[in-house]
Coordinates of C-alpha atoms in Angstrom, one line a residue:
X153 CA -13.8 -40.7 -110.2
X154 CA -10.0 -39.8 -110.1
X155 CA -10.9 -36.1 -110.5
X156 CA -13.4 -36.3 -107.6
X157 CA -10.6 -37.6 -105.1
X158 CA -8.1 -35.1 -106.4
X159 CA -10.8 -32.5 -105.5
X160 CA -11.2 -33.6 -102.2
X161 CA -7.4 -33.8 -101.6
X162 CA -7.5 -30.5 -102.9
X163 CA -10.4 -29.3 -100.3
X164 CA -8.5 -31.2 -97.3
X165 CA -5.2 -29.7 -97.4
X166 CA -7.1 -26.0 -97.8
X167 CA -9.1 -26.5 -94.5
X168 CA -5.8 -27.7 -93.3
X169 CA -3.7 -24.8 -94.4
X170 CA -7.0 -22.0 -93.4
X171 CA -7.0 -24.0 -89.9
X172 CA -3.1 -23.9 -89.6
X173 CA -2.8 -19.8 -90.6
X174 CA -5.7 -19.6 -87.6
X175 CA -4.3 -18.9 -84.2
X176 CA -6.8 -18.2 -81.3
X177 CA -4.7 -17.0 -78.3
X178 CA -6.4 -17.6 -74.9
X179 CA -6.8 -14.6 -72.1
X180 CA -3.1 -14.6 -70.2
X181 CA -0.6 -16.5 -72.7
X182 CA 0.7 -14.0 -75.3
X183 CA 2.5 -16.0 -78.7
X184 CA 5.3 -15.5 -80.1
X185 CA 5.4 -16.1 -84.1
X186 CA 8.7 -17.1 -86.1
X187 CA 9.3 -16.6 -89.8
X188 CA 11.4 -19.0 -90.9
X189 CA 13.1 -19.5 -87.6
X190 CA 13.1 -16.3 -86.4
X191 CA 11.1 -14.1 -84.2
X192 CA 8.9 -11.3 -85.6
X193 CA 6.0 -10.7 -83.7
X194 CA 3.6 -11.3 -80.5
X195 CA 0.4 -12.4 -80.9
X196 CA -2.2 -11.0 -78.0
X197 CA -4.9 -12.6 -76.8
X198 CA -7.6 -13.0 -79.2
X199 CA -7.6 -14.6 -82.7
X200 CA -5.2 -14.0 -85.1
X201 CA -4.2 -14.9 -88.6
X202 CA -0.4 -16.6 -90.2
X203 CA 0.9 -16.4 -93.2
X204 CA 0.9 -20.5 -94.2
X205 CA 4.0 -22.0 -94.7
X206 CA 6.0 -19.0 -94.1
X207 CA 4.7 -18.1 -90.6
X208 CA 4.5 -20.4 -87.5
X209 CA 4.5 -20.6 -83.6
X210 CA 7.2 -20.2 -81.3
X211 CA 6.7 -19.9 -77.8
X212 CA 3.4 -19.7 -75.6
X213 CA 4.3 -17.9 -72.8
X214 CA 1.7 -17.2 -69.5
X215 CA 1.8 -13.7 -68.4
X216 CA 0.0 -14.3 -65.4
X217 CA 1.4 -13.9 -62.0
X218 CA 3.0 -17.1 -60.8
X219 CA 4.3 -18.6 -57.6
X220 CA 8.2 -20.1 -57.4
X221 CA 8.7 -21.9 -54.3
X222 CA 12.8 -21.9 -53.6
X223 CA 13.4 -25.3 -51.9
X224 CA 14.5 -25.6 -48.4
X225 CA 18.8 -25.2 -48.0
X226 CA 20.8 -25.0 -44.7
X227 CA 22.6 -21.2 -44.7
X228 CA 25.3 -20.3 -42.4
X229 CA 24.5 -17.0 -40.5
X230 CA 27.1 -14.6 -40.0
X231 CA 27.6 -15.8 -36.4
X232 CA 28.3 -19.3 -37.7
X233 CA 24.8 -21.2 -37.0
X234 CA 23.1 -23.2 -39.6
X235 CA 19.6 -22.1 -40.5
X236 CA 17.1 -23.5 -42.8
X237 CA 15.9 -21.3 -44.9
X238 CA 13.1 -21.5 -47.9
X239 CA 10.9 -18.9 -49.6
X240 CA 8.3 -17.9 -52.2
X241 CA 8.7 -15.9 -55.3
X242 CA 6.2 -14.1 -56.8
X243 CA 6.6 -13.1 -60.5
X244 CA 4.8 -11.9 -63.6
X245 CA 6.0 -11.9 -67.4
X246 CA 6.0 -8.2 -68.8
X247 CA 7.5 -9.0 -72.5
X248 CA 6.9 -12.0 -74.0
X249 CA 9.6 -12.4 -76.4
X250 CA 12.2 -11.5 -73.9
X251 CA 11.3 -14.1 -71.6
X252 CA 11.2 -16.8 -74.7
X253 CA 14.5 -16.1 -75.9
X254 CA 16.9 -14.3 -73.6
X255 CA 16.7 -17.1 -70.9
X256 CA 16.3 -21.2 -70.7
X257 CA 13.6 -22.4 -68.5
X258 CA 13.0 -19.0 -66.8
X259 CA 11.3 -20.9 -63.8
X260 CA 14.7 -22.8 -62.9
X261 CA 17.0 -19.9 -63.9
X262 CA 14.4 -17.5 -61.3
X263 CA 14.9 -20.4 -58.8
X264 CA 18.0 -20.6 -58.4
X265 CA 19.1 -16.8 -58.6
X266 CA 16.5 -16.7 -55.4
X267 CA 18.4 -19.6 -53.9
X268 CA 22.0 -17.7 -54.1
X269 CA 21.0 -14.0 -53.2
X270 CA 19.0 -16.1 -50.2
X271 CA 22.3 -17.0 -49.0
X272 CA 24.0 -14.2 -49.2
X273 CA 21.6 -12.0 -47.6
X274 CA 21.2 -14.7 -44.2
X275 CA 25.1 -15.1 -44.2
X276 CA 25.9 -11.0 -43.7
X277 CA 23.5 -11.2 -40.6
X278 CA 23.3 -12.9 -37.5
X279 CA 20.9 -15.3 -36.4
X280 CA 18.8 -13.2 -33.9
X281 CA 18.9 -10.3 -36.8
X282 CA 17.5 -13.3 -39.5
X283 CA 14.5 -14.2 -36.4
X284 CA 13.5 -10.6 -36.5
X285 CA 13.9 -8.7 -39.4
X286 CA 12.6 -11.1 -42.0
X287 CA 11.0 -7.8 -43.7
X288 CA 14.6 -6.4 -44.6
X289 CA 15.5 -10.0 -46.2
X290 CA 12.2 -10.2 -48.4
X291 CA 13.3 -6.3 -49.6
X292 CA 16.8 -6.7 -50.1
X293 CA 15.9 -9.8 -52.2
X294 CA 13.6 -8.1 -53.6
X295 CA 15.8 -5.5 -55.1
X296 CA 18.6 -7.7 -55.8
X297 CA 16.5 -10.2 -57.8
X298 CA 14.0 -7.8 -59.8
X299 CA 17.2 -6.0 -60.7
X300 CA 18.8 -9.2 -61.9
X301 CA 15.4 -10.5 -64.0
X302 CA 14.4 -7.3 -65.6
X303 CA 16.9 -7.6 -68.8
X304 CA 14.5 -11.5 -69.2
X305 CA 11.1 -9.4 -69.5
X306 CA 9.8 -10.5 -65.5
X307 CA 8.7 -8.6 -63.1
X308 CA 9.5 -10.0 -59.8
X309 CA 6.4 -8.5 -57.4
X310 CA 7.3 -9.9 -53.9
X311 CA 9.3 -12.6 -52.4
X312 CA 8.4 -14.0 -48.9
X313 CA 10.1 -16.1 -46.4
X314 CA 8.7 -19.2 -45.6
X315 CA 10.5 -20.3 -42.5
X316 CA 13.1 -20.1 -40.4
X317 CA 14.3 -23.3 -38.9
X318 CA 17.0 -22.8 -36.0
X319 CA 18.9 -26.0 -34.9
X320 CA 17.1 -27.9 -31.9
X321 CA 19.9 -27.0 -29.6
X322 CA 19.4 -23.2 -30.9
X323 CA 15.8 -23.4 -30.4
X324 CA 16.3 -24.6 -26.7
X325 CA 18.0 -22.0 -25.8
X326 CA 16.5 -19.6 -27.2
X327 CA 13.3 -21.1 -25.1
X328 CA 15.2 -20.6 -21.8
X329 CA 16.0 -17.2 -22.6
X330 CA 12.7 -16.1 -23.7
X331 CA 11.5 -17.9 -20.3
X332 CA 14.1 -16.4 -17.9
X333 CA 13.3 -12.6 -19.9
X334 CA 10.0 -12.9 -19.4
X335 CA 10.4 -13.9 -15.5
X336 CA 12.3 -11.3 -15.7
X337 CA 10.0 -8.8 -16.8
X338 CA 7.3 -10.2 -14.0
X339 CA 9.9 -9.9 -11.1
X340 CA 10.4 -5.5 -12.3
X341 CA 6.9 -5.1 -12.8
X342 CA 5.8 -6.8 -9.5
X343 CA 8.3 -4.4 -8.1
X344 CA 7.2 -1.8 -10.1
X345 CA 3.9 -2.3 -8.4
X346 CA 4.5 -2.2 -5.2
X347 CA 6.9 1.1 -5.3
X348 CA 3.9 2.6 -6.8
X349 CA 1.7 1.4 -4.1
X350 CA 3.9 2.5 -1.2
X351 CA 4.4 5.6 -2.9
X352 CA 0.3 6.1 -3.2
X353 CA 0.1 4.8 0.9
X354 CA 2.7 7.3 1.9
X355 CA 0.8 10.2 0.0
X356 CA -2.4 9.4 1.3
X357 CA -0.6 9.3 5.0
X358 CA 1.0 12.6 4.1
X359 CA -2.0 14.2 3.0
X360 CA -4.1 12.6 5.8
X361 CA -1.6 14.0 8.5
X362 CA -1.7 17.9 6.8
X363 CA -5.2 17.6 7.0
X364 CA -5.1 16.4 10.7
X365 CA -2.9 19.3 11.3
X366 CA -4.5 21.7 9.8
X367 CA -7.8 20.8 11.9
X368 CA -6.2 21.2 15.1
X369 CA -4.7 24.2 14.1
X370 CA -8.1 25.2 13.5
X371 CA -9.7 23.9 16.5
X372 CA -7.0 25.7 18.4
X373 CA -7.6 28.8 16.8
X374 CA -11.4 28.4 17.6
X375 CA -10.5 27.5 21.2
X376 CA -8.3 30.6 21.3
X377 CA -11.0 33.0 19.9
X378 CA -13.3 31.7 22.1
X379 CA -11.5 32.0 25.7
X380 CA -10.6 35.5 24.2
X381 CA -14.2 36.5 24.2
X382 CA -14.9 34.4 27.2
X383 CA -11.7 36.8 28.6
X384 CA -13.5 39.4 27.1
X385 CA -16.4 39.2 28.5
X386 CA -15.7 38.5 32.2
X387 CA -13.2 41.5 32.0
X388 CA -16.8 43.6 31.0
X389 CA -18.5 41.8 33.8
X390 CA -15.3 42.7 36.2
X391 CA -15.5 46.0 35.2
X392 CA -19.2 46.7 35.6
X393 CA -19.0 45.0 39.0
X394 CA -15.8 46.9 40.1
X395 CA -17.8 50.4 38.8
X396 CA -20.9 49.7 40.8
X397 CA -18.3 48.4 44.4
X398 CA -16.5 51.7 43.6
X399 CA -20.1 53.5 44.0
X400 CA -20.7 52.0 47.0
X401 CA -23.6 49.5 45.8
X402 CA -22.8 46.5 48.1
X403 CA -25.4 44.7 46.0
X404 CA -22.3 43.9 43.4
X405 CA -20.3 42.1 46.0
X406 CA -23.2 39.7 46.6
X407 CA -23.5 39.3 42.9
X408 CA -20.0 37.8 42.9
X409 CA -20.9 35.6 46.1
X410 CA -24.0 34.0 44.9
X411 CA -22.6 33.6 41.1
X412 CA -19.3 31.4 42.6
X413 CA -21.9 29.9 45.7
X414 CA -24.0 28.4 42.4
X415 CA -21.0 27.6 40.5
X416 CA -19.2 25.5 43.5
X417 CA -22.7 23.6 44.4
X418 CA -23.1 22.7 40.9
X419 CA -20.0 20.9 40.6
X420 CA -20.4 19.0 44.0
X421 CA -24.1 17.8 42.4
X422 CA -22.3 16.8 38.8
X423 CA -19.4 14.7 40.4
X424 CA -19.4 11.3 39.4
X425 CA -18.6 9.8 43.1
X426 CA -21.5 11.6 44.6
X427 CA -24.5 9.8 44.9
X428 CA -26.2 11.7 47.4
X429 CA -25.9 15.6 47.7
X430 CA -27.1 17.8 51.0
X431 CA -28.3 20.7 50.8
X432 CA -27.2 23.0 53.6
X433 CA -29.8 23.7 56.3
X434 CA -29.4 27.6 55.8
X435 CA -30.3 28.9 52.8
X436 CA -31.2 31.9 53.5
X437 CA -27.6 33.9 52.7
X438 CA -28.4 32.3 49.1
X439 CA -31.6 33.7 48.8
X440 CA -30.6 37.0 50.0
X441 CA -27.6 36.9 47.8
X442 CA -30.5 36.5 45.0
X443 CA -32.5 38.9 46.2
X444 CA -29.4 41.4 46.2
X445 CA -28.6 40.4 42.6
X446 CA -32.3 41.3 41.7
X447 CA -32.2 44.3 43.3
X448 CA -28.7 45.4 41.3
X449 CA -30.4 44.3 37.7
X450 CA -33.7 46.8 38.8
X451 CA -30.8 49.5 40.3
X452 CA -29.3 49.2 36.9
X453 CA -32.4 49.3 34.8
X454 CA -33.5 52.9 36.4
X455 CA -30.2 54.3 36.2
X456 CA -30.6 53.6 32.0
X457 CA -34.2 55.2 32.0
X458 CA -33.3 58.4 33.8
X459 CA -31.7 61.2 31.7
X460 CA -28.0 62.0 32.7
X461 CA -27.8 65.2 35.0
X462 CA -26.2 68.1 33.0
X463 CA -22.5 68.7 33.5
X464 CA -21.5 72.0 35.2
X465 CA -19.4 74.7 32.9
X466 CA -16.0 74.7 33.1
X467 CA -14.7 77.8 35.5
X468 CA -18.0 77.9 37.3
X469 CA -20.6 76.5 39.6
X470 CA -24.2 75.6 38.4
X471 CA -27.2 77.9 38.7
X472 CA -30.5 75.6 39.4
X473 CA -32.7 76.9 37.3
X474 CA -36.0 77.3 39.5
X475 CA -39.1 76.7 37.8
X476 CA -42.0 79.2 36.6
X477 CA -44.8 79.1 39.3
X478 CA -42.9 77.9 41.9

């Protein structure tokens, strides 16, 4: 019976021992192992086996990205206003065993390096710089703080600011000034608008007057051209007349008559203050002036179908020449 215990002590303390020397590391922790104390090796994720009573666990460390979150803290800009300032930081354990044993309590120590580089970043600019360039304070932090954690094994990926808290009285002003910039901006482009407009009105004048101008011109030079060849023409008519006086065709004369007799009669009929019009009693100088002007259009017409007479020679008179047979 006493052997039977002793057996099962015996089987107890192995499975104790075989399940002590059996690490299983989960996906994103790493382990470190000690020997006596000290460190010797990482154990990866998967399983792995210790050497009993010689071998044992030190530190489980999670080499997943994590999120810090820096308190809140009042910093004094460089212009002497008091912001309140608080961020995120972003990090991510590269070696395992430097981060277990080359720092305490890495999150606090992380913390609190943010919180002092935070400070000193804001307090070397002035507030309206902080307001706007919050990308140059996440990088210089960035630099200053990966720089500072790399010797602990972390990698520090990004660090973001959270907010940005003004004082009320800050914020109030800042209000007005946005509002009175912003009217500002409404009053320039309202002017802006109407210069532009007048500027478009006075083209569109300016282009309608050139083209205004340049149709009278035109019309004047078509009224020109045309009292040219009206000119023109009454000189021909002048001339013809003159030739046929100057030949002794009385006809011509009567021409003239009748043409300024019609002419003067039909401006008495198209006045506007003449209702009635008489005609005169003797009408018969008109119709003899037309007769005469019929007679000079046939006079004309059998002077164009009969050949011209020869011209004499030059030194000489003419010969008839007298027909054969006659």
């Amino acid at each position: 019976m006493l052997s039977v215990i002793v057996v099962a002590i015996f089987l107890v303390l192995a499975i104790v021992v075989a399940l002590g020397a059996i690490k299983i590391v989960p996906q994103g922790q790493e382990v470190t192992v000690e020997r006596f104390g000290r460190y010797t090796r990482t154990l990866k994720p998967g399983i792995s086996f210790l050497t009993p009573f010689v071998e044992g666990v030190g530190r489980r460390i999670n080499m997943m990205e994590q999120v810090l979150d820096v308190p809140r803290q009042d910093v004094i800009t460089k212009d002497n206003v008091s912001v309140q300032v608080d961020a995120i930081v972003f990090i991510q354990v590269m070696d395992a065993s430097a981060a277990a044993y080359r720092v305490t309590n890495l999150d606090f120590a992380i913390t609190q390096l943010t919180m002092t580089n935070l400070r000193t970043v804001v307090g070397n600019m002035e507030l309206d710089e902080v307001l706007s360039q919050r990308d140059q304070i996440n990088t210089r932090l960035l630099e200053v703080i990966d720089q500072a954690t790399s010797p602990w094994g972390v990698k520090v990926a990004r660090i973001e600011i959270k907010d940005l808290q003004p004082p009320p009285d800050i914020t109030n002003a800042m209000a007005r000034q946005m509002k009175a910039e912003r009217e500002r901006r409404a009053v320039i482009t309202e002017a802006d608008g109407e210069k532009q407009a007048a500027i478009t009105v006075a083209e569109g004048q300016k282009q309608a007057a050139i083209l205004q101008a340049e149709g009278r011109r035109e019309a004047a030079f078509r009224d020109a051209e045309a009292r040219e060849r009206s000119a023109q023409a009454e000189a021909k008519a002048t001339e013809l007349v003159s030739n046929a006086i100057s030949d002794g065709d009385v006809n011509a004369i009567n021409y003239f008559i009748a043409q300024k007799y019609v002419e003067a009669f039909g401006k008495l009929a198209e006045s506007p203050q003449a209702k009635t019009v008489i005609v005169p009693a003797d009408m018969a100088s008109l119709v003899g002036s037309i007769a005469g002007i019929a007679e000079l259009v046939n006079t004309a017409k059998a002077e164009q179908r009969q050949p011209p007479a020869p011209k004499p020679p030059r030194g000489g008179t003419a010969t008839p020449v007298t027909p054969k047979g006659g």
